[in-house]
Short mmCIF file of C-alpha atoms in Angstrom, two decimals:
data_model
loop_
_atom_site.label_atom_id
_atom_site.label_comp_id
_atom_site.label_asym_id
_atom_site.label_seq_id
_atom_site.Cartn_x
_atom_site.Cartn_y
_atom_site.Cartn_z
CA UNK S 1 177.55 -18.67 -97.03
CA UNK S 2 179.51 -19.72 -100.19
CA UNK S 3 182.29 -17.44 -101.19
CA UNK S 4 184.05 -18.56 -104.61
CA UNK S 5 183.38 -21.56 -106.99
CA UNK S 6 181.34 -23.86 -105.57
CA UNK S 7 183.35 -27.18 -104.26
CA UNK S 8 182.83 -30.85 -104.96
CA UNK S 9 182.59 -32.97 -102.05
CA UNK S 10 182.17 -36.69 -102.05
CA UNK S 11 180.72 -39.03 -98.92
CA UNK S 12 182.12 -42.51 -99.61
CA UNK S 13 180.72 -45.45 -98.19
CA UNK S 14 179.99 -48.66 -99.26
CA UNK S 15 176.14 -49.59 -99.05
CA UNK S 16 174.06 -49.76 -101.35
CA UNK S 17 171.59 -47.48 -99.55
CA UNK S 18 172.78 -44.18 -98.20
CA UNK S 19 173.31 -44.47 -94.46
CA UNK S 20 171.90 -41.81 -92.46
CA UNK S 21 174.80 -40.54 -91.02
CA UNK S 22 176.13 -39.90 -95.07
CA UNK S 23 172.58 -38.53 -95.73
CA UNK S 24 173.68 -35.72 -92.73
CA UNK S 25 176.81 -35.11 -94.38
CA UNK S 26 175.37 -34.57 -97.92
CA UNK S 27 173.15 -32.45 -96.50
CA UNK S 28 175.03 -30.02 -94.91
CA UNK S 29 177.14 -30.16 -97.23
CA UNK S 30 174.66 -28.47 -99.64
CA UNK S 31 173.38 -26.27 -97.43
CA UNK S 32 176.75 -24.53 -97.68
CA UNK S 33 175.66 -24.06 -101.63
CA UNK S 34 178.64 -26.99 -102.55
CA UNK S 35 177.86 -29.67 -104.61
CA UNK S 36 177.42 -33.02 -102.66
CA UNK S 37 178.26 -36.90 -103.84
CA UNK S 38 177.63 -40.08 -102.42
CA UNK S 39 180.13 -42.61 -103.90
CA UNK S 40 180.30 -46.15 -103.33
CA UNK S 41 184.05 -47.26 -103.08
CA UNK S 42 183.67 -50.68 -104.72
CA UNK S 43 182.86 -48.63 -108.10
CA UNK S 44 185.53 -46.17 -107.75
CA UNK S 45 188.13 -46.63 -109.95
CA UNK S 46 191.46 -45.00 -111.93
CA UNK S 47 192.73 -45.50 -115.31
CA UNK S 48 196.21 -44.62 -115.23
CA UNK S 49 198.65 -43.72 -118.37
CA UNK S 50 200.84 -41.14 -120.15
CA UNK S 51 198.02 -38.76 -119.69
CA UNK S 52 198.11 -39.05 -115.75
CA UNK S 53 195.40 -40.66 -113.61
CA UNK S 54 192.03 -40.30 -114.39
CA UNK S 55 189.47 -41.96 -111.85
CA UNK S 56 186.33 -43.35 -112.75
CA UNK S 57 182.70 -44.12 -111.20
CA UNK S 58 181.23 -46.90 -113.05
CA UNK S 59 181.66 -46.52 -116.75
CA UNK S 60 181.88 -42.75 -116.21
CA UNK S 61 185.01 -40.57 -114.93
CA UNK S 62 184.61 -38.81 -112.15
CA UNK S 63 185.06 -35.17 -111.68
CA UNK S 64 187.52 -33.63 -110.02
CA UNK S 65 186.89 -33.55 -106.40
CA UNK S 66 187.73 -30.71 -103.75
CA UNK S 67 187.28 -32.87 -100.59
CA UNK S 68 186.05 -36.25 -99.56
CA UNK S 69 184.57 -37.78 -96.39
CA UNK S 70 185.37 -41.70 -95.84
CA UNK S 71 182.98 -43.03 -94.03
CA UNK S 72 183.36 -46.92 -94.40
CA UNK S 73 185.80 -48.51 -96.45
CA UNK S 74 183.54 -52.16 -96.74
CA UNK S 75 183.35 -55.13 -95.25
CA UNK S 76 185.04 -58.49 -94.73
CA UNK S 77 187.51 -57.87 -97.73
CA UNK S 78 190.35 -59.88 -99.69
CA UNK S 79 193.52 -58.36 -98.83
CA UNK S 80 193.04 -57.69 -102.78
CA UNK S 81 189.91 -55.89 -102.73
CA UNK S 82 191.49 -53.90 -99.84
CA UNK S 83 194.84 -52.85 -102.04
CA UNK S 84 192.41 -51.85 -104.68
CA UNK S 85 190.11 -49.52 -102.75
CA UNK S 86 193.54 -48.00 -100.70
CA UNK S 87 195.45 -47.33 -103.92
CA UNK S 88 192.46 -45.57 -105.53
CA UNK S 89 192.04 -43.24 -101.94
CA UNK S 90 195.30 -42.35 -101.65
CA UNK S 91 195.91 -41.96 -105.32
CA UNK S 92 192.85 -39.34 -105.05
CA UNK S 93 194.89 -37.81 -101.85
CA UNK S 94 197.98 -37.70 -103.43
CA UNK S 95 196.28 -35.70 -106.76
CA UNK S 96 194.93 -33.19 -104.47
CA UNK S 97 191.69 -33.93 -103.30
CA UNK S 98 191.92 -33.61 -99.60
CA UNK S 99 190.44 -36.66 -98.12
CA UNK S 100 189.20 -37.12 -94.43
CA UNK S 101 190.11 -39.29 -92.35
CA UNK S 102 193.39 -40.27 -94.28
CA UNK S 103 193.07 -43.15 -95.55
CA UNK S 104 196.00 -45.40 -94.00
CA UNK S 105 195.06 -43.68 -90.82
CA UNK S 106 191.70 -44.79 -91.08
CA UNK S 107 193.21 -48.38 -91.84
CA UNK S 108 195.28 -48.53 -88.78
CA UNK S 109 192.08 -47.76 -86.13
CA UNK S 110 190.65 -50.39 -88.09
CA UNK S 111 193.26 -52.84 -87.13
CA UNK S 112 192.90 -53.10 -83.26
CA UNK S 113 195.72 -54.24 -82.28
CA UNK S 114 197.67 -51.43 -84.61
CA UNK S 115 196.16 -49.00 -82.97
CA UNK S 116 197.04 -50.25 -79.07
CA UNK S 117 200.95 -50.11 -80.26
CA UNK S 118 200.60 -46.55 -82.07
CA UNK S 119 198.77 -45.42 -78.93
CA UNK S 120 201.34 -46.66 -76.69
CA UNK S 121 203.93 -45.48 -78.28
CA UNK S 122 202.64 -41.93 -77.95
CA UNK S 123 202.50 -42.52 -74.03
CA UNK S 124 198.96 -42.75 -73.91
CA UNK S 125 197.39 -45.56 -71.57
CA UNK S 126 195.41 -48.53 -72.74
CA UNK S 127 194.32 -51.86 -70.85
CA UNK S 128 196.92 -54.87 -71.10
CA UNK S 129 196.65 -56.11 -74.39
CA UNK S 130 197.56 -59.46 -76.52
CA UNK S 131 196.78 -61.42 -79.31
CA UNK S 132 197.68 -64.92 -80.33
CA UNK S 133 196.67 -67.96 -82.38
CA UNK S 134 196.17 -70.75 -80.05
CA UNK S 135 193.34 -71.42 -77.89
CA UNK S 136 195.81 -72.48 -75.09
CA UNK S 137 197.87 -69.22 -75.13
CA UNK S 138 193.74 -68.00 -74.09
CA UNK S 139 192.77 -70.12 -71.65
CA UNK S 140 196.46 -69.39 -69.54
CA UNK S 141 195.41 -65.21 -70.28
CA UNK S 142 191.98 -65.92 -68.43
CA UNK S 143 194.18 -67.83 -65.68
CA UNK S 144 196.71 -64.74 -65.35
CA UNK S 145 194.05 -62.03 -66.20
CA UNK S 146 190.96 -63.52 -64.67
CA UNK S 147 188.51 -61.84 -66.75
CA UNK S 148 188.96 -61.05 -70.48
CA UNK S 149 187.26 -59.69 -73.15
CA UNK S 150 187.46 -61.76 -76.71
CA UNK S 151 187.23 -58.94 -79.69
CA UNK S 152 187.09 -59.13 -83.32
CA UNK S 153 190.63 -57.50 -83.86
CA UNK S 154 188.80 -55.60 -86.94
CA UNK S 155 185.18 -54.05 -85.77
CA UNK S 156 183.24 -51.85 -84.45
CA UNK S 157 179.82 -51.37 -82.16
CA UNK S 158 180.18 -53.90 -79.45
CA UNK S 159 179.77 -56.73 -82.02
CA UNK S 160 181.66 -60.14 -81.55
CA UNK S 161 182.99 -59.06 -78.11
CA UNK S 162 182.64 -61.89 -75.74
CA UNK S 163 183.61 -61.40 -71.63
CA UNK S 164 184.81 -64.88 -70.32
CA UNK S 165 186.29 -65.66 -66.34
CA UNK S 166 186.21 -69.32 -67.03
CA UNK S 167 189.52 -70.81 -68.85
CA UNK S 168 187.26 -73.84 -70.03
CA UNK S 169 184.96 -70.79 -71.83
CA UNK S 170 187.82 -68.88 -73.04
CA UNK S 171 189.38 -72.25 -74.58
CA UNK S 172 186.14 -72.76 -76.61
CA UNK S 173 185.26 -69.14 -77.62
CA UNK S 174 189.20 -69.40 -79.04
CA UNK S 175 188.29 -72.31 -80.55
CA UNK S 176 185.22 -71.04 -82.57
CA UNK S 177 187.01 -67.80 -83.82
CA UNK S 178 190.15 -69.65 -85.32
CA UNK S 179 187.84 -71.82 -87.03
CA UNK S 180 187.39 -68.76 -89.17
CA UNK S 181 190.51 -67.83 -89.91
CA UNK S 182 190.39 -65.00 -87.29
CA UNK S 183 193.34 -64.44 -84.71
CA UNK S 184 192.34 -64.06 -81.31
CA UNK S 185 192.39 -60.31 -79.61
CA UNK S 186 192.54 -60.27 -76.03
CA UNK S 187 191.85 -57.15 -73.42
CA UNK S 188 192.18 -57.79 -69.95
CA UNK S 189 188.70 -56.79 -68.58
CA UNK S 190 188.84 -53.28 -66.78
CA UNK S 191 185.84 -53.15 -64.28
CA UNK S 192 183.86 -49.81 -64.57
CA UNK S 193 181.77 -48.23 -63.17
CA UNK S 194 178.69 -48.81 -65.75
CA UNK S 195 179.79 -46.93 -67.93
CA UNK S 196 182.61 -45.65 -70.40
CA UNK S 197 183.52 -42.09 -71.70
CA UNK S 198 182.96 -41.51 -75.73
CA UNK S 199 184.76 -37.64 -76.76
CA UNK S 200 183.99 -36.83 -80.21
CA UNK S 201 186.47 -34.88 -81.68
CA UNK S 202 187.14 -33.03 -85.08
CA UNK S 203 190.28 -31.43 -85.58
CA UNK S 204 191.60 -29.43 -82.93
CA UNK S 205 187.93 -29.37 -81.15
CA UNK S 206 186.57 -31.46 -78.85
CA UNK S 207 182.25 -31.41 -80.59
CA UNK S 208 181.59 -33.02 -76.90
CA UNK S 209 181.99 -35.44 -74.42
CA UNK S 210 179.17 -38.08 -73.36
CA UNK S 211 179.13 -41.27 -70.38
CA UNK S 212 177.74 -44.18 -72.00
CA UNK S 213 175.82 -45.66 -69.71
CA UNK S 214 174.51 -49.69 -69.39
CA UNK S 215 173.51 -50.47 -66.13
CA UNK S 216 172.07 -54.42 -67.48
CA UNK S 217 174.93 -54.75 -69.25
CA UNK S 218 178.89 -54.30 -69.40
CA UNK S 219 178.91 -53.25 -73.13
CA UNK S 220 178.61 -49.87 -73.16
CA UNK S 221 178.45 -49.25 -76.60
CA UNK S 222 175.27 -47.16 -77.99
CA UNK S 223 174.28 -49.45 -80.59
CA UNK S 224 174.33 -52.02 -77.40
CA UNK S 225 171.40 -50.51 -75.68
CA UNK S 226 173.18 -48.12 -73.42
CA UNK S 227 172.61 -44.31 -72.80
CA UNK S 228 174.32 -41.15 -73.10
CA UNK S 229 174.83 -38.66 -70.36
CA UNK S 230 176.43 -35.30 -71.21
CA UNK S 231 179.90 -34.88 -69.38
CA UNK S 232 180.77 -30.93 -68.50
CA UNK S 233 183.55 -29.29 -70.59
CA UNK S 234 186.38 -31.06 -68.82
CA UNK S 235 190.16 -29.69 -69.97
CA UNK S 236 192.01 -32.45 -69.13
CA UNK S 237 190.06 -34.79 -70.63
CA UNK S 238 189.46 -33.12 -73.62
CA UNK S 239 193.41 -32.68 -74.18
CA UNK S 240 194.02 -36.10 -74.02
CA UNK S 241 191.66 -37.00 -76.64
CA UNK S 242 192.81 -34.64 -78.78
CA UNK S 243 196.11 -35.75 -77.99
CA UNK S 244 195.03 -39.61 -78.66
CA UNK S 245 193.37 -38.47 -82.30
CA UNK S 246 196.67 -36.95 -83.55
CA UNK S 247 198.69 -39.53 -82.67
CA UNK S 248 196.23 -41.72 -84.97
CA UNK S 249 196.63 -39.47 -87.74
CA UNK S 250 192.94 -38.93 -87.62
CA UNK S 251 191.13 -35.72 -88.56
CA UNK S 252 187.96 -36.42 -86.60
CA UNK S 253 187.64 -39.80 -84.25
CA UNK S 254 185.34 -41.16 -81.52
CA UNK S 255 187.74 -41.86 -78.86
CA UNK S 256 186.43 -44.17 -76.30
CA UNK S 257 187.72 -44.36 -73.05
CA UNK S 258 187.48 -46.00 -69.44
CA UNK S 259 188.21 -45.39 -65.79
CA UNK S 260 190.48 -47.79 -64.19
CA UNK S 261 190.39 -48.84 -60.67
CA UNK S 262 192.96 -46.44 -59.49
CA UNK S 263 191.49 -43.47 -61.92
CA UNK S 264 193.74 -44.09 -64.79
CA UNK S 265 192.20 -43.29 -67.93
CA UNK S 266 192.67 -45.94 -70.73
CA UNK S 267 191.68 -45.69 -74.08
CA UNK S 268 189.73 -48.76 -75.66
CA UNK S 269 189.35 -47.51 -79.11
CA UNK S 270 189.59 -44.77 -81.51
CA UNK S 271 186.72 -45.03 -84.32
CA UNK S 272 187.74 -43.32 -87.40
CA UNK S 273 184.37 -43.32 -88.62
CA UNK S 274 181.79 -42.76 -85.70
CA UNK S 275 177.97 -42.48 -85.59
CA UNK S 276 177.16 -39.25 -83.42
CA UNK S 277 173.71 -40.03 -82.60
CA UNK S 278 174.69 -40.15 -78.76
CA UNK S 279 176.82 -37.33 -78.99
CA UNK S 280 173.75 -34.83 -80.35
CA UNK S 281 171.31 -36.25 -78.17
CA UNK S 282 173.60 -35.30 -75.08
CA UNK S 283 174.83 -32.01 -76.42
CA UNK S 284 172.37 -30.80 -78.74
CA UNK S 285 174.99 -30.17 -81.19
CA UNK S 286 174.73 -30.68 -85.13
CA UNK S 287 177.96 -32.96 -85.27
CA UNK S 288 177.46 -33.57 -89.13
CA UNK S 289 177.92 -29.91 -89.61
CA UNK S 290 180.86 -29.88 -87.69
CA UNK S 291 182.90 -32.39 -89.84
CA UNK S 292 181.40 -30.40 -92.79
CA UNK S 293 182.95 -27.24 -91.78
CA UNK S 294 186.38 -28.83 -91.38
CA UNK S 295 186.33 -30.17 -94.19
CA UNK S 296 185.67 -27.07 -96.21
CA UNK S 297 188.32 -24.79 -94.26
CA UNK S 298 191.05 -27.68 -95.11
CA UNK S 299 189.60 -27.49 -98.93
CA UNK S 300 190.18 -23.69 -99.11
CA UNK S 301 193.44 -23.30 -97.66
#
């Protein structure tokens, strides 16, 4: 129930359309009697002079917001349009409107390769790692390695992420993604056993813990056809994600992890803006509402 003035809350995305999972969020948030916003990020703006900052949507200036919940901050961007959109978040931070996931933070488990570093800093496990921009430097890592997995080193959902054994292969797939200006991400390939571990977490909560389960396939991702099994309440396991999340910076994350060989648990990837739909089917949990509810406690504080 709402107690005070009634907040504003803004869902910021990108699309054109409003995704379902910022339909959920809108939703609950006005079922907690708050006003709700959906706000594209490419027509967010500021105007900024000896009056302060003033931030505009379109040709009109936005209100002053409470809260906000990034959920996607675009796709395939100039470094310029990038700038832009980060000034105008943190600028909307920095006046006050408290802004989930933080914004650089959210940049940083975009970047791959940014996060592996943070997370080993931290002491926190993750499969041997490298990156390079020469096709040869790929074909000796599937030599040394002898199975490798090719990502994106900015992406999400399984997309773009190639497994290759054969140095010939690896040479080629290198090949193709320099063509395009990408650099190559490498993983050494860390057979498991069907499946990986996603932990949804928001704040200092774990929402739930799922397997994610692809026995035709060794993508494990949801969105890649596999399936998720509920994991028991596990301590352990939930500390360590929680443990992983803050040393992201993140208020909520999907933290995905897999089983070594010898047990170890190594984490593959922290999403700063996951889909739940596997994590509500598993634990019957309303993970939207969740977020919501964070959100609102941080705003009221």
């Amino acid at each position: 129930m709402l107690t005070g003035a009634r907040l504003k809350i803004a869902i910021v995305h990108d699309s054109p359309r409003v995704t379902d999972s910022s339909k959920r969020l809108l939703m609950e948030v006005k079922s907690t009697g708050n006003n709700a916003y959906y706000l594209r990020i490419s027509k967010m703006g500021l105007k900024v002079g000896d009056y302060g900052c003033k931030f505009t949507y379109g040709s009109k200036e936005l209100p002053k917001l409470d809260g906000a919940i990034i959920r996607n901050l675009g796709f395939l961007l100039t470094i310029e349009q990038m700038a832009k959109r980060m000034d105008v978040l943190r600028e909307l931070k920095d006046e006050g409107t408290y802004v989930i996931n933080d914004p650089d933070s959210m940049t940083l488990a975009r970047d791959k390769l940014g996060s592996i570093l943070r997370l080993r800093r931290a002491g926190i496990p993750v499969p041997e790692t490298a990156v390079a921009e020469d096709p040869f430097d790929v074909m000796r890592l599937v030599e040394e390695w002898g199975e490798v997995v090719i990502k994106p080193i900015m992406g999400s959902l399984g997309l773009g992420a190639i497994k290759v054994s054969d140095p010939d292969v690896g040479f080629r797939v290198a090949k193709s993604v320099l063509a395009v200006n990408q650099p190559l991400y490498v993983q050494r390939y860390i057979r498991k056993p069907d499946r990986d571990i996603r932990v949804f977490v928001v704040g200092d909560e774990v929402v739930g813990g799922i397997y994610r389960v692809n026995k035709s396939h060794w993508k494990t991702n949801i969105a890649q056809g596999a399936t998720a099994q509920l994991i028991e309440p596990a301590v352990e396991l939930y500390e360590f994600s929680i443990k992983v999340t803050k040393a992201m910076g993140l208020d909520y994350a999907g933290v995905d992890i897999v089983e070594d060989v010898d047990g170890t648990r190594r984490v593959l990837e922290v999403n700063a803006s996951p889909l739940w739909e596997g994590i509500e089917s598993a634990t019957k949990k309303n993970v939207a509402r969740h977020i919501v509810d964070y959100l609102l406690k941080k705003t009221r504080k």
